[in-house]
Amino acid sequence: MGVVLVASPADISRADASLPTRWGDFRISVFRFDGTEVVALSRGEIDGAEPVLVRLHSECLTGDLLGSLRCDCGDQLHSALAMIGSAERGVLLYLDHEGRGIGLFNKVRAYGLQDQGLDTVDANLELGLPVDARDYSAAASVLHQLGVPSVRLITNNPAKILGLEMHGVEVVERIPIETLPNAVNMPYLRTKASRMGHLLDGLPDPRRVDAATIPEDRPLVTVHYAQTIDGRIASRTGDSRWVSGEGSLRLAHELRAAHDAVLVGIGTVLADDPKLTVRLAPGRSPVRVVVDSQLRIPPEANVLDTADARTIVATTALASEERAAAIRARGAEVLRMKSDADGHVDLRELLAHLREQGVRRVLIEGGRGIITAALRERLVDRLTVCIAPKVIGEGIAAVGDLHIDRLRDAMTFERAGFTAYGGDVVFYGEPAARA
C-alpha cells in the first residue's frame, strides 16, 4: 500500500438507538459530518483488534425501496443484512452514494439513455458524468469512530477495498455477495464485470439454457420446487400455498417462460389446481404436461383451460377412454404412453416422445412422485430449489426413496451453490456424473 490517508473529521455529531429488524437486532448510529450523513447498523461488540464483518452499501432509492429490477442493489442490501444479522459481530454502513455518487436526478437521466440502448458506463459518459464518483473516506472515518481498524469486507467491488485501505482500514478478507440475476438486470451485471472490474463469480442462471447442453435423445430437464428449511413441499394436510416468498414465486414464472414445457404429476393438479402459465414475468406460457396414469384429472381443472397454453395429459393404455374423451372435449390432448413396472407412465419414454415433438427444455415442478422418479432415473440435468425460512415439522417431503442406502452413494452436485433471493435462499446445482 503506497499512500494511506487517515484524517478524522473535526466536527462530528452522532445519534444512536436500538433497531430490531427482520434480520436481527441491530444498533443504529447516524454520523453527521462534512455535509454528509452515514448510517451504521452494527451488531455485537465490534471495537477491538479482531477483524469485523462489514458491508459498505451505496444508497439506491430505486433498488432498495422501490424494488427496481434494473440493478441488484436491493437484493444485495437484504443479503448483507442477513449475513450480518446471523453473525456475532458486524457492521453495515449505508452511504450517501446514490447513483454511484452522481445523485438520483442524474441517475434517472442515465436510465433514460440506457432505455435507448447505452450501458450504465456509456450513459454516464454521454452525460459528461464520472462512471463512479464514490468516495470512501467517510466510510473509513465512521469505522475509525466505531473502533474498527480491520474488516472482512462483503463486496464484489475491488474499488471498495482500495477505498478503505487508502484511508487506513485494513481489509483482511473479501467475502463475495451473490444474488440471483433477473432478465432485466443481467446486462447491467455483465457491464459491472466486464467494464468496471466487479468480481462476479455467481452461479449459472437457471433461466438460461445453453443449446449445446441439450441431450439428443430427450429434452434438457430442470427440476424446480420450493420447500421449507426442514425439506417439506407441503404440510401434512397437503397445503402448499405458499411455501416460498414473492421473489421465489416470480422466479418460478421466469423459469416457466424459459422452458418449452412444464411437467407435473396428477397429485400436484389434485392438490393445488394450478394454471401452470406465465403471469408474473415476461414471456410465453410453456406447453403444460400432466402425468396422469389413470386419468384422475377433474374435467374442470385449470390446467385443461387451453385458451392461453397447450395441454398434454400423458397416461397409459389402461386408462378409461371415456375419461380421455372428456379431457379432449376441454381442448387438451391425451397421450397414451408405455407403462413402467409399477403401472405408471414411463417417464423416460415420455421425455423421449416430447423431444421428438420439438420440446427441447422441460421444467419439472412436482410433485414428490415425479421429482423422485426423475432423480432416481438420472433424468435431471439441473436442480433449482427455493428454500423458505419456515419449519413445519411433519409434512410432505420433496423427494422420496431414491434407493440409496449408503451416504457415499448419495447424489452430489457440481457447479452448485446457494444465493439469496428476496427472503428465500435458492440452491442451484447440476447432478455430478456417477463414478
GROMACS .gro file of N, CA and C in nm, residues 215-355:
model
  423
  215PRO      N    1  -2.956  -3.271  -2.439
  215PRO     CA    2  -2.931  -3.408  -2.488
  215PRO      C    3  -3.000  -3.433  -2.622
  216GLU      N    4  -2.950  -3.530  -2.695
  216GLU     CA    5  -3.008  -3.561  -2.826
  216GLU      C    6  -3.133  -3.647  -2.814
  217ASP      N    7  -3.140  -3.731  -2.709
  217ASP     CA    8  -3.248  -3.828  -2.701
  217ASP      C    9  -3.365  -3.785  -2.612
  218ARG      N   10  -3.351  -3.673  -2.544
  218ARG     CA   11  -3.459  -3.621  -2.459
  218ARG      C   12  -3.436  -3.472  -2.437
  219PRO      N   13  -3.535  -3.402  -2.382
  219PRO     CA   14  -3.513  -3.260  -2.352
  219PRO      C   15  -3.417  -3.243  -2.233
  220LEU      N   16  -3.358  -3.126  -2.223
  220LEU     CA   17  -3.287  -3.089  -2.101
  220LEU      C   18  -3.391  -3.072  -1.991
  221VAL      N   19  -3.365  -3.131  -1.874
  221VAL     CA   20  -3.464  -3.133  -1.767
  221VAL      C   21  -3.415  -3.050  -1.648
  222THR      N   22  -3.494  -2.952  -1.611
  222THR     CA   23  -3.471  -2.874  -1.490
  222THR      C   24  -3.580  -2.910  -1.389
  223VAL      N   25  -3.539  -2.949  -1.269
  223VAL     CA   26  -3.636  -2.972  -1.161
  223VAL      C   27  -3.635  -2.849  -1.072
  224HIS      N   28  -3.752  -2.797  -1.045
  224HIS     CA   29  -3.764  -2.679  -0.959
  224HIS      C   30  -3.878  -2.699  -0.861
  225TYR      N   31  -3.851  -2.669  -0.734
  225TYR     CA   32  -3.958  -2.672  -0.635
  225TYR      C   33  -3.920  -2.582  -0.519
  226ALA      N   34  -4.019  -2.550  -0.438
  226ALA     CA   35  -3.998  -2.469  -0.318
  226ALA      C   36  -4.021  -2.557  -0.196
  227GLN      N   37  -3.938  -2.538  -0.094
  227GLN     CA   38  -3.951  -2.619   0.026
  227GLN      C   39  -3.919  -2.535   0.149
  228THR      N   40  -3.958  -2.588   0.264
  228THR     CA   41  -3.923  -2.526   0.391
  228THR      C   42  -3.780  -2.566   0.428
  229ILE      N   43  -3.727  -2.506   0.535
  229ILE     CA   44  -3.593  -2.540   0.581
  229ILE      C   45  -3.583  -2.689   0.612
  230ASP      N   46  -3.691  -2.746   0.666
  230ASP     CA   47  -3.687  -2.888   0.702
  230ASP      C   48  -3.732  -2.979   0.587
  231GLY      N   49  -3.726  -2.928   0.464
  231GLY     CA   50  -3.742  -3.013   0.347
  231GLY      C   51  -3.884  -3.050   0.309
  232ARG      N   52  -3.982  -2.970   0.350
  232ARG     CA   53  -4.123  -3.001   0.318
  232ARG      C   54  -4.173  -2.915   0.204
  233ILE      N   55  -4.241  -2.978   0.108
  233ILE     CA   56  -4.303  -2.902  -0.001
  233ILE      C   57  -4.450  -2.875   0.028
  234ALA      N   58  -4.502  -2.937   0.133
  234ALA     CA   59  -4.641  -2.914   0.173
  234ALA      C   60  -4.658  -2.961   0.317
  235SER      N   61  -4.763  -2.911   0.381
  235SER     CA   62  -4.793  -2.954   0.517
  235SER      C   63  -4.850  -3.095   0.515
  236ARG      N   64  -4.876  -3.152   0.630
  236ARG     CA   65  -4.928  -3.289   0.635
  236ARG      C   66  -5.069  -3.298   0.579
  237THR      N   67  -5.138  -3.182   0.566
  237THR     CA   68  -5.271  -3.181   0.504
  237THR      C   69  -5.264  -3.163   0.353
  238GLY      N   70  -5.142  -3.142   0.301
  238GLY     CA   71  -5.125  -3.120   0.158
  238GLY      C   72  -5.121  -2.975   0.118
  239ASP      N   73  -5.133  -2.883   0.214
  239ASP     CA   74  -5.133  -2.740   0.183
  239ASP      C   75  -4.993  -2.695   0.143
  240SER      N   76  -4.980  -2.635   0.025
  240SER     CA   77  -4.850  -2.587  -0.022
  240SER      C   78  -4.854  -2.442  -0.067
  241ARG      N   79  -4.961  -2.370  -0.037
  241ARG     CA   80  -4.972  -2.229  -0.077
  241ARG      C   81  -4.958  -2.140   0.046
  242TRP      N   82  -4.862  -2.051   0.053
  242TRP     CA   83  -4.748  -2.054  -0.037
  242TRP      C   84  -4.626  -2.088   0.046
  243VAL      N   85  -4.546  -2.184   0.001
  243VAL     CA   86  -4.428  -2.221   0.076
  243VAL      C   87  -4.327  -2.108   0.075
  244SER      N   88  -4.300  -2.053  -0.042
  244SER     CA   89  -4.194  -1.953  -0.056
  244SER      C   90  -4.251  -1.814  -0.072
  245GLY      N   91  -4.161  -1.716  -0.082
  245GLY     CA   92  -4.200  -1.576  -0.089
  245GLY      C   93  -4.226  -1.529  -0.232
  246GLU      N   94  -4.253  -1.398  -0.245
  246GLU     CA   95  -4.288  -1.341  -0.375
  246GLU      C   96  -4.174  -1.352  -0.475
  247GLY      N   97  -4.050  -1.333  -0.427
  247GLY     CA   98  -3.936  -1.341  -0.518
  247GLY      C   99  -3.923  -1.479  -0.579
  248SER      N  100  -3.938  -1.582  -0.496
  248SER     CA  101  -3.928  -1.719  -0.546
  248SER      C  102  -4.045  -1.753  -0.639
  249LEU      N  103  -4.162  -1.697  -0.610
  249LEU     CA  104  -4.277  -1.720  -0.697
  249LEU      C  105  -4.252  -1.658  -0.835
  250ARG      N  106  -4.192  -1.539  -0.835
  250ARG     CA  107  -4.158  -1.475  -0.963
  250ARG      C  108  -4.054  -1.559  -1.038
  251LEU      N  109  -3.957  -1.613  -0.964
  251LEU     CA  110  -3.857  -1.699  -1.027
  251LEU      C  111  -3.923  -1.819  -1.094
  252ALA      N  112  -4.023  -1.877  -1.029
  252ALA     CA  113  -4.093  -1.992  -1.087
  252ALA      C  114  -4.154  -1.956  -1.222
  253HIS      N  115  -4.213  -1.837  -1.231
  253HIS     CA  116  -4.273  -1.793  -1.357
  253HIS      C  117  -4.167  -1.763  -1.461
  254GLU      N  118  -4.053  -1.709  -1.418
  254GLU     CA  119  -3.943  -1.684  -1.512
  254GLU      C  120  -3.887  -1.816  -1.566
  255LEU      N  121  -3.881  -1.918  -1.481
  255LEU     CA  122  -3.835  -2.049  -1.526
  255LEU      C  123  -3.933  -2.109  -1.626
  256ARG      N  124  -4.061  -2.094  -1.601
  256ARG     CA  125  -4.160  -2.144  -1.696
  256ARG      C  126  -4.140  -2.078  -1.833
  257ALA      N  127  -4.120  -1.947  -1.831
  257ALA     CA  128  -4.105  -1.874  -1.957
  257ALA      C  129  -3.979  -1.917  -2.032
  258ALA      N  130  -3.879  -1.970  -1.959
  258ALA     CA  131  -3.753  -2.009  -2.021
  258ALA      C  132  -3.753  -2.152  -2.073
  259HIS      N  133  -3.862  -2.226  -2.049
  259HIS     CA  134  -3.868  -2.367  -2.091
  259HIS      C  135  -3.981  -2.387  -2.193
  260ASP      N  136  -3.968  -2.492  -2.272
  260ASP     CA  137  -4.070  -2.521  -2.373
  260ASP      C  138  -4.191  -2.590  -2.313
  261ALA      N  139  -4.169  -2.662  -2.203
  261ALA     CA  140  -4.280  -2.735  -2.141
  261ALA      C  141  -4.260  -2.737  -1.990
  262VAL      N  142  -4.372  -2.737  -1.917
  262VAL     CA  143  -4.368  -2.755  -1.771
  262VAL      C  144  -4.444  -2.883  -1.741
  263LEU      N  145  -4.387  -2.970  -1.658
  263LEU     CA  146  -4.441  -3.103  -1.635
  263LEU      C  147  -4.468  -3.122  -1.486
  264VAL      N  148  -4.587  -3.173  -1.455
  264VAL     CA  149  -4.624  -3.204  -1.317
  264VAL      C  150  -4.697  -3.337  -1.313
  265GLY      N  151  -4.704  -3.395  -1.194
  265GLY     CA  152  -4.782  -3.516  -1.174
  265GLY      C  153  -4.925  -3.484  -1.139
  266ILE      N  154  -5.010  -3.583  -1.146
  266ILE     CA  155  -5.152  -3.562  -1.117
  266ILE      C  156  -5.174  -3.519  -0.973
  267GLY      N  157  -5.088  -3.561  -0.880
  267GLY     CA  158  -5.103  -3.520  -0.741
  267GLY      C  159  -5.097  -3.370  -0.724
  268THR      N  160  -5.009  -3.304  -0.799
  268THR     CA  161  -5.000  -3.158  -0.793
  268THR      C  162  -5.129  -3.093  -0.842
  269VAL      N  163  -5.185  -3.147  -0.949
  269VAL     CA  164  -5.310  -3.092  -1.002
  269VAL      C  165  -5.424  -3.110  -0.903
  270LEU      N  166  -5.434  -3.228  -0.843
  270LEU     CA  167  -5.542  -3.253  -0.747
  270LEU      C  168  -5.528  -3.169  -0.621
  271ALA      N  169  -5.405  -3.144  -0.578
  271ALA     CA  170  -5.384  -3.070  -0.453
  271ALA      C  171  -5.394  -2.920  -0.471
  272ASP      N  172  -5.339  -2.867  -0.582
  272ASP     CA  173  -5.326  -2.722  -0.598
  272ASP      C  174  -5.409  -2.662  -0.710
  273ASP      N  175  -5.454  -2.744  -0.804
  273ASP     CA  176  -5.526  -2.696  -0.922
  273ASP      C  177  -5.454  -2.578  -0.987
  274PRO      N  178  -5.327  -2.595  -1.025
  274PRO     CA  179  -5.251  -2.483  -1.080
  274PRO      C  180  -5.286  -2.456  -1.226
  275LYS      N  181  -5.256  -2.333  -1.271
  275LYS     CA  182  -5.272  -2.299  -1.412
  275LYS      C  183  -5.147  -2.333  -1.492
  276LEU      N  184  -5.030  -2.323  -1.426
  276LEU     CA  185  -4.900  -2.351  -1.488
  276LEU      C  186  -4.870  -2.260  -1.605
  277THR      N  187  -4.923  -2.139  -1.603
  277THR     CA  188  -4.896  -2.040  -1.707
  277THR      C  189  -4.798  -1.936  -1.654
  278VAL      N  190  -4.751  -1.849  -1.743
  278VAL     CA  191  -4.660  -1.741  -1.706
  278VAL      C  192  -4.743  -1.614  -1.686
  279ARG      N  193  -4.743  -1.563  -1.564
  279ARG     CA  194  -4.821  -1.443  -1.534
  279ARG      C  195  -4.739  -1.336  -1.463
  280LEU      N  196  -4.636  -1.374  -1.392
  280LEU     CA  197  -4.559  -1.279  -1.311
  280LEU      C  198  -4.427  -1.241  -1.374
  281ALA      N  199  -4.407  -1.276  -1.501
  281ALA     CA  200  -4.282  -1.246  -1.569
  281ALA      C  201  -4.310  -1.233  -1.718
  282PRO      N  202  -4.221  -1.165  -1.791
  282PRO     CA  203  -4.238  -1.159  -1.937
  282PRO      C  204  -4.217  -1.297  -1.998
  283GLY      N  205  -4.278  -1.319  -2.114
  283GLY     CA  206  -4.256  -1.444  -2.184
  283GLY      C  207  -4.383  -1.523  -2.207
  284ARG      N  208  -4.372  -1.623  -2.293
  284ARG     CA  209  -4.487  -1.707  -2.328
  284ARG      C  210  -4.503  -1.822  -2.230
  285SER      N  211  -4.625  -1.867  -2.216
  285SER     CA  212  -4.651  -1.984  -2.132
  285SER      C  213  -4.606  -2.109  -2.205
  286PRO      N  214  -4.546  -2.203  -2.134
  286PRO     CA  215  -4.498  -2.327  -2.199
  286PRO      C  216  -4.612  -2.426  -2.221
  287VAL      N  217  -4.583  -2.530  -2.298
  287VAL     CA  218  -4.675  -2.644  -2.307
  287VAL      C  219  -4.686  -2.707  -2.169
  288ARG      N  220  -4.806  -2.739  -2.127
  288ARG     CA  221  -4.826  -2.799  -1.994
  288ARG      C  222  -4.847  -2.949  -2.009
  289VAL      N  223  -4.768  -3.026  -1.936
  289VAL     CA  224  -4.776  -3.172  -1.944
  289VAL      C  225  -4.813  -3.226  -1.806
  290VAL      N  226  -4.923  -3.299  -1.799
  290VAL     CA  227  -4.967  -3.361  -1.675
  290VAL      C  228  -4.952  -3.512  -1.688
  291VAL      N  229  -4.876  -3.571  -1.597
  291VAL     CA  230  -4.858  -3.717  -1.596
  291VAL      C  231  -4.968  -3.777  -1.508
  292ASP      N  232  -5.059  -3.849  -1.571
  292ASP     CA  233  -5.178  -3.898  -1.502
  292ASP      C  234  -5.208  -4.040  -1.552
  293SER      N  235  -5.150  -4.138  -1.488
  293SER     CA  236  -5.155  -4.276  -1.538
  293SER      C  237  -5.296  -4.333  -1.543
  294GLN      N  238  -5.387  -4.286  -1.456
  294GLN     CA  239  -5.523  -4.340  -1.451
  294GLN      C  240  -5.629  -4.239  -1.492
  295LEU      N  241  -5.587  -4.125  -1.542
  295LEU     CA  242  -5.678  -4.017  -1.584
  295LEU      C  243  -5.772  -3.977  -1.472
  296ARG      N  244  -5.715  -3.940  -1.360
  296ARG     CA  245  -5.793  -3.892  -1.246
  296ARG      C  246  -5.818  -3.741  -1.251
  297ILE      N  247  -5.766  -3.673  -1.350
  297ILE     CA  248  -5.775  -3.528  -1.356
  297ILE      C  249  -5.922  -3.485  -1.370
  298PRO      N  250  -5.967  -3.391  -1.287
  298PRO     CA  251  -6.106  -3.345  -1.297
  298PRO      C  252  -6.128  -3.266  -1.427
  299PRO      N  253  -6.241  -3.281  -1.491
  299PRO     CA  254  -6.267  -3.209  -1.617
  299PRO      C  255  -6.261  -3.057  -1.601
  300GLU      N  256  -6.286  -3.008  -1.478
  300GLU     CA  257  -6.287  -2.862  -1.455
  300GLU      C  258  -6.150  -2.808  -1.412
  301ALA      N  259  -6.046  -2.890  -1.414
  301ALA     CA  260  -5.913  -2.845  -1.370
  301ALA      C  261  -5.864  -2.726  -1.451
  302ASN      N  262  -5.799  -2.632  -1.384
  302ASN     CA  263  -5.749  -2.511  -1.451
  302ASN      C  264  -5.653  -2.543  -1.564
  303VAL      N  265  -5.574  -2.648  -1.547
  303VAL     CA  266  -5.472  -2.678  -1.647
  303VAL      C  267  -5.534  -2.725  -1.779
  304LEU      N  268  -5.659  -2.764  -1.777
  304LEU     CA  269  -5.727  -2.806  -1.900
  304LEU      C  270  -5.785  -2.689  -1.979
  305ASP      N  271  -5.775  -2.570  -1.923
  305ASP     CA  272  -5.817  -2.450  -1.997
  305ASP      C  273  -5.705  -2.415  -2.095
  306THR      N  274  -5.727  -2.439  -2.223
  306THR     CA  275  -5.622  -2.425  -2.324
  306THR      C  276  -5.627  -2.290  -2.397
  307ALA      N  277  -5.695  -2.192  -2.337
  307ALA     CA  278  -5.702  -2.062  -2.402
  307ALA      C  279  -5.565  -1.995  -2.410
  308ASP      N  280  -5.482  -2.016  -2.308
  308ASP     CA  281  -5.352  -1.949  -2.301
  308ASP      C  282  -5.234  -2.040  -2.330
  309ALA      N  283  -5.253  -2.170  -2.324
  309ALA     CA  284  -5.141  -2.262  -2.345
  309ALA      C  285  -5.192  -2.400  -2.381
  310ARG      N  286  -5.111  -2.473  -2.453
  310ARG     CA  287  -5.143  -2.610  -2.493
  310ARG      C  288  -5.124  -2.702  -2.373
  311THR      N  289  -5.210  -2.804  -2.363
  311THR     CA  290  -5.202  -2.901  -2.253
  311THR      C  291  -5.199  -3.042  -2.307
  312ILE      N  292  -5.105  -3.122  -2.254
  312ILE     CA  293  -5.096  -3.264  -2.287
  312ILE      C  294  -5.113  -3.343  -2.157
  313VAL      N  295  -5.204  -3.439  -2.158
  313VAL     CA  296  -5.220  -3.530  -2.045
  313VAL      C  297  -5.162  -3.665  -2.086
  314ALA      N  298  -5.054  -3.703  -2.021
  314ALA     CA  299  -4.987  -3.830  -2.053
  314ALA      C  300  -5.042  -3.940  -1.963
  315THR      N  301  -5.088  -4.047  -2.024
  315THR     CA  302  -5.148  -4.156  -1.948
  315THR      C  303  -5.102  -4.290  -2.006
  316THR      N  304  -5.165  -4.398  -1.962
  316THR     CA  305  -5.128  -4.532  -2.008
  316THR      C  306  -5.241  -4.592  -2.090
  317ALA      N  307  -5.213  -4.707  -2.149
  317ALA     CA  308  -5.313  -4.774  -2.233
  317ALA      C  309  -5.432  -4.823  -2.153
  318LEU      N  310  -5.415  -4.839  -2.021
  318LEU     CA  311  -5.523  -4.893  -1.939
  318LEU      C  312  -5.624  -4.789  -1.894
  319ALA      N  313  -5.595  -4.662  -1.917
  319ALA     CA  314  -5.685  -4.556  -1.870
  319ALA      C  315  -5.814  -4.554  -1.951
  320SER      N  316  -5.921  -4.508  -1.886
  320SER     CA  317  -6.056  -4.507  -1.945
  320SER      C  318  -6.063  -4.418  -2.069
  321GLU      N  319  -6.119  -4.470  -2.177
  321GLU     CA  320  -6.138  -4.391  -2.298
  321GLU      C  321  -6.247  -4.286  -2.276
  322GLU      N  322  -6.343  -4.318  -2.190
  322GLU     CA  323  -6.448  -4.219  -2.160
  322GLU      C  324  -6.388  -4.095  -2.094
  323ARG      N  325  -6.296  -4.117  -2.000
  323ARG     CA  326  -6.230  -4.003  -1.936
  323ARG      C  327  -6.142  -3.928  -2.036
  324ALA      N  328  -6.078  -4.003  -2.123
  324ALA     CA  329  -5.995  -3.939  -2.225
  324ALA      C  330  -6.078  -3.848  -2.315
  325ALA      N  331  -6.197  -3.892  -2.350
  325ALA     CA  332  -6.284  -3.811  -2.435
  325ALA      C  333  -6.325  -3.682  -2.365
  326ALA      N  334  -6.351  -3.690  -2.235
  326ALA     CA  335  -6.389  -3.571  -2.159
  326ALA      C  336  -6.274  -3.470  -2.155
  327ILE      N  337  -6.153  -3.521  -2.148
  327ILE     CA  338  -6.036  -3.432  -2.146
  327ILE      C  339  -6.020  -3.365  -2.283
  328ARG      N  340  -6.035  -3.443  -2.389
  328ARG     CA  341  -6.023  -3.386  -2.524
  328ARG      C  342  -6.131  -3.283  -2.549
  329ALA      N  343  -6.247  -3.302  -2.487
  329ALA     CA  344  -6.357  -3.205  -2.504
  329ALA      C  345  -6.320  -3.068  -2.449
  330ARG      N  346  -6.229  -3.066  -2.353
  330ARG     CA  347  -6.182  -2.937  -2.298
  330ARG      C  348  -6.074  -2.873  -2.385
  331GLY      N  349  -6.028  -2.944  -2.488
  331GLY     CA  350  -5.926  -2.889  -2.578
  331GLY      C  351  -5.786  -2.942  -2.552
  332ALA      N  352  -5.772  -3.027  -2.450
  332ALA     CA  353  -5.640  -3.083  -2.420
  332ALA      C  354  -5.615  -3.209  -2.503
  333GLU      N  355  -5.489  -3.249  -2.510
  333GLU     CA  356  -5.450  -3.369  -2.583
  333GLU      C  357  -5.427  -3.482  -2.484
  334VAL      N  358  -5.461  -3.603  -2.523
  334VAL     CA  359  -5.435  -3.721  -2.441
  334VAL      C  360  -5.330  -3.804  -2.512
  335LEU      N  361  -5.222  -3.832  -2.441
  335LEU     CA  362  -5.110  -3.906  -2.498
  335LEU      C  363  -5.094  -4.035  -2.421
  336ARG      N  364  -5.113  -4.149  -2.489
  336ARG     CA  365  -5.101  -4.278  -2.422
  336ARG      C  366  -4.957  -4.329  -2.438
  337MET      N  367  -4.893  -4.353  -2.323
  337MET     CA  368  -4.753  -4.394  -2.321
  337MET      C  369  -4.739  -4.535  -2.264
  338LYS      N  370  -4.623  -4.592  -2.283
  338LYS     CA  371  -4.591  -4.722  -2.224
  338LYS      C  372  -4.584  -4.710  -2.073
  339SER      N  373  -4.627  -4.815  -2.004
  339SER     CA  374  -4.622  -4.816  -1.858
  339SER      C  375  -4.488  -4.870  -1.811
  340ASP      N  376  -4.448  -4.825  -1.690
  340ASP     CA  377  -4.330  -4.884  -1.628
  340ASP      C  378  -4.373  -5.007  -1.546
  341ALA      N  379  -4.282  -5.064  -1.469
  341ALA     CA  380  -4.310  -5.187  -1.394
  341ALA      C  381  -4.419  -5.168  -1.290
  342ASP      N  382  -4.440  -5.042  -1.245
  342ASP     CA  383  -4.542  -5.014  -1.143
  342ASP      C  384  -4.674  -4.969  -1.203
  343GLY      N  385  -4.686  -4.972  -1.336
  343GLY     CA  386  -4.809  -4.930  -1.400
  343GLY      C  387  -4.820  -4.780  -1.421
  344HIS      N  388  -4.714  -4.706  -1.394
  344HIS     CA  389  -4.714  -4.561  -1.414
  344HIS      C  390  -4.659  -4.527  -1.553
  345VAL      N  391  -4.686  -4.408  -1.597
  345VAL     CA  392  -4.630  -4.361  -1.723
  345VAL      C  393  -4.478  -4.370  -1.717
  346ASP      N  394  -4.419  -4.428  -1.818
  346ASP     CA  395  -4.273  -4.440  -1.824
  346ASP      C  396  -4.216  -4.301  -1.854
  347LEU      N  397  -4.152  -4.241  -1.754
  347LEU     CA  398  -4.107  -4.103  -1.765
  347LEU      C  399  -4.000  -4.087  -1.872
  348ARG      N  400  -3.910  -4.181  -1.881
  348ARG     CA  401  -3.805  -4.172  -1.983
  348ARG      C  402  -3.864  -4.175  -2.124
  349GLU      N  403  -3.962  -4.265  -2.141
  349GLU     CA  404  -4.029  -4.275  -2.271
  349GLU      C  405  -4.105  -4.146  -2.304
  350LEU      N  406  -4.169  -4.087  -2.204
  350LEU     CA  407  -4.243  -3.964  -2.225
  350LEU      C  408  -4.150  -3.851  -2.267
  351LEU      N  409  -4.038  -3.838  -2.198
  351LEU     CA  410  -3.943  -3.732  -2.233
  351LEU      C  411  -3.888  -3.750  -2.374
  352ALA      N  412  -3.861  -3.874  -2.411
  352ALA     CA  413  -3.812  -3.900  -2.547
  352ALA      C  414  -3.917  -3.860  -2.651
  353HIS      N  415  -4.044  -3.889  -2.622
  353HIS     CA  416  -4.152  -3.851  -2.714
  353HIS      C  417  -4.162  -3.698  -2.725
  354LEU      N  418  -4.152  -3.629  -2.613
  354LEU     CA  419  -4.158  -3.482  -2.617
  354LEU      C  420  -4.044  -3.425  -2.699
  355ARG      N  421  -3.925  -3.487  -2.687
  355ARG     CA  422  -3.811  -3.440  -2.767
  355ARG      C  423  -3.839  -3.457  -2.915
   0.00000   0.00000   0.00000
